[in-house]
Amino acid sequence: MAAVGSMVFCTDCGNLLPSTKGTEKNILQCECCGQWNKDTGSKTIVTKSKPSDFPSALRQKLHSSVQTVERHNIQTETSVFERCPSCGREEVKYTTVQLRGADEGSTVIYSCECGNSWNENN
């Protein structure tokens, strides 16, 4: 007799047997050929696999050497000619970040060497 999930099939004719009761002690009779079969629908089959069992080109790319970047070591600021409202310096640094919704403009954060910083929502 063969079992697929909770479906049990007759060993003689392969017909689908009546619904399983969930115990091996139960015996199911085939409605097609009359053969009596043990109820094996309750058996639990556990299979295990690992990613290497299913090779793919995408998975191979994932195992390539990846460069890690630490956030505090990234230079994200750029210089721009903008007057600092605190000290009057003509050139300040700026960076842009997306603080609001994706359909809204970025926020530009300016910072001066004097320690002053301000932002504009575009």
C-alpha positions as semicolon CSV with decimal commas, in nm:
position;residue;x (nm);y (nm);z (nm)
1;M;0,000;0,000;0,000
2;A;0,123;0,351;-0,075
3;A;0,048;0,667;0,117
4;V;0,077;1,023;-0,013
5;G;0,017;1,264;0,272
6;S;-0,308;1,146;0,428
7;M;-0,423;0,967;0,110
8;V;-0,384;0,589;0,112
9;F;-0,385;0,372;-0,202
10;C;-0,464;0,001;-0,247
11;T;-0,165;-0,231;-0,287
12;D;-0,344;-0,446;-0,545
13;C;-0,519;-0,209;-0,783
14;G;-0,383;0,136;-0,680
15;N;-0,730;0,274;-0,617
16;L;-0,769;0,555;-0,362
17;L;-0,893;0,401;-0,037
18;P;-1,163;0,556;0,186
19;S;-1,043;0,839;0,409
20;T;-0,782;0,745;0,664
21;K;-0,869;0,709;1,033
22;G;-0,514;0,799;1,139
23;T;-0,407;0,471;1,304
24;E;-0,213;0,177;1,162
25;K;-0,442;-0,062;1,352
26;N;-0,730;0,043;1,130
27;I;-0,788;-0,162;0,816
28;L;-0,934;-0,004;0,504
29;Q;-1,120;-0,201;0,235
30;C;-1,072;-0,109;-0,129
31;E;-1,407;-0,024;-0,292
32;C;-1,273;-0,131;-0,631
33;C;-1,117;-0,476;-0,573
34;G;-1,224;-0,554;-0,214
35;Q;-0,865;-0,595;-0,087
36;W;-0,807;-0,515;0,282
37;N;-0,517;-0,272;0,345
38;K;-0,352;-0,134;0,658
39;D;-0,415;0,233;0,719
40;T;-0,072;0,400;0,679
41;G;-0,203;0,755;0,641
42;S;-0,093;0,838;0,994
43;K;0,276;0,779;0,925
44;T;0,474;1,098;0,935
45;I;0,756;1,126;0,687
46;V;1,018;1,392;0,757
47;T;1,256;1,494;0,484
48;K;1,551;1,726;0,521
49;S;1,737;1,911;0,252
50;K;2,008;2,169;0,236
51;P;2,051;2,451;-0,017
52;S;2,327;2,263;-0,200
53;D;2,069;1,993;-0,290
54;F;1,908;2,243;-0,528
55;P;2,187;2,409;-0,729
56;S;2,105;2,730;-0,914
57;A;2,293;3,010;-1,084
58;L;2,141;3,266;-0,846
59;R;2,253;3,072;-0,538
60;Q;2,606;3,053;-0,680
61;K;2,611;3,432;-0,711
62;L;2,505;3,465;-0,347
63;H;2,813;3,270;-0,238
64;S;3,049;3,507;-0,418
65;S;3,283;3,728;-0,221
66;V;3,083;4,017;-0,080
67;Q;3,245;4,336;0,034
68;T;3,121;4,454;0,371
69;V;3,101;4,824;0,439
70;E;3,071;4,976;0,783
71;R;2,826;5,262;0,795
72;H;3,048;5,492;1,000
73;N;3,330;5,457;0,744
74;I;3,122;5,576;0,447
75;Q;3,170;5,933;0,333
76;T;2,819;6,045;0,234
77;E;2,866;6,421;0,257
78;T;2,944;6,648;-0,037
79;S;3,054;7,011;-0,039
80;V;2,822;7,278;-0,173
81;F;2,830;7,658;-0,191
82;E;2,566;7,748;0,066
83;R;2,594;8,018;0,333
84;C;2,596;7,896;0,695
85;P;2,334;8,098;0,890
86;S;2,547;8,080;1,205
87;C;2,901;8,178;1,099
88;G;2,851;8,297;0,739
89;R;3,089;8,042;0,588
90;E;3,025;8,007;0,212
91;E;3,102;7,635;0,169
92;V;2,928;7,369;0,379
93;K;2,878;6,995;0,353
94;Y;2,544;6,829;0,285
95;T;2,385;6,486;0,264
96;T;2,037;6,374;0,163
97;V;1,819;6,122;0,343
98;Q;1,468;5,989;0,283
99;L;1,287;6,067;0,609
100;R;0,933;6,097;0,475
101;G;0,729;5,880;0,239
102;A;0,889;5,740;-0,075
103;D;0,664;5,958;-0,292
104;E;0,787;6,275;-0,119
105;G;1,114;6,462;-0,161
106;S;1,436;6,392;0,027
107;T;1,553;6,589;0,329
108;V;1,882;6,774;0,274
109;I;2,093;6,805;0,589
110;Y;2,359;7,076;0,582
111;S;2,650;7,087;0,827
112;C;2,919;7,349;0,873
113;E;3,265;7,318;1,026
114;C;3,151;7,554;1,300
115;G;2,921;7,275;1,427
116;N;2,596;7,426;1,303
117;S;2,358;7,201;1,111
118;W;2,016;7,261;0,952
119;N;1,790;7,085;0,709
120;E;1,555;7,154;0,419
121;N;1,269;6,937;0,297
122;N;1,260;6,934;-0,083
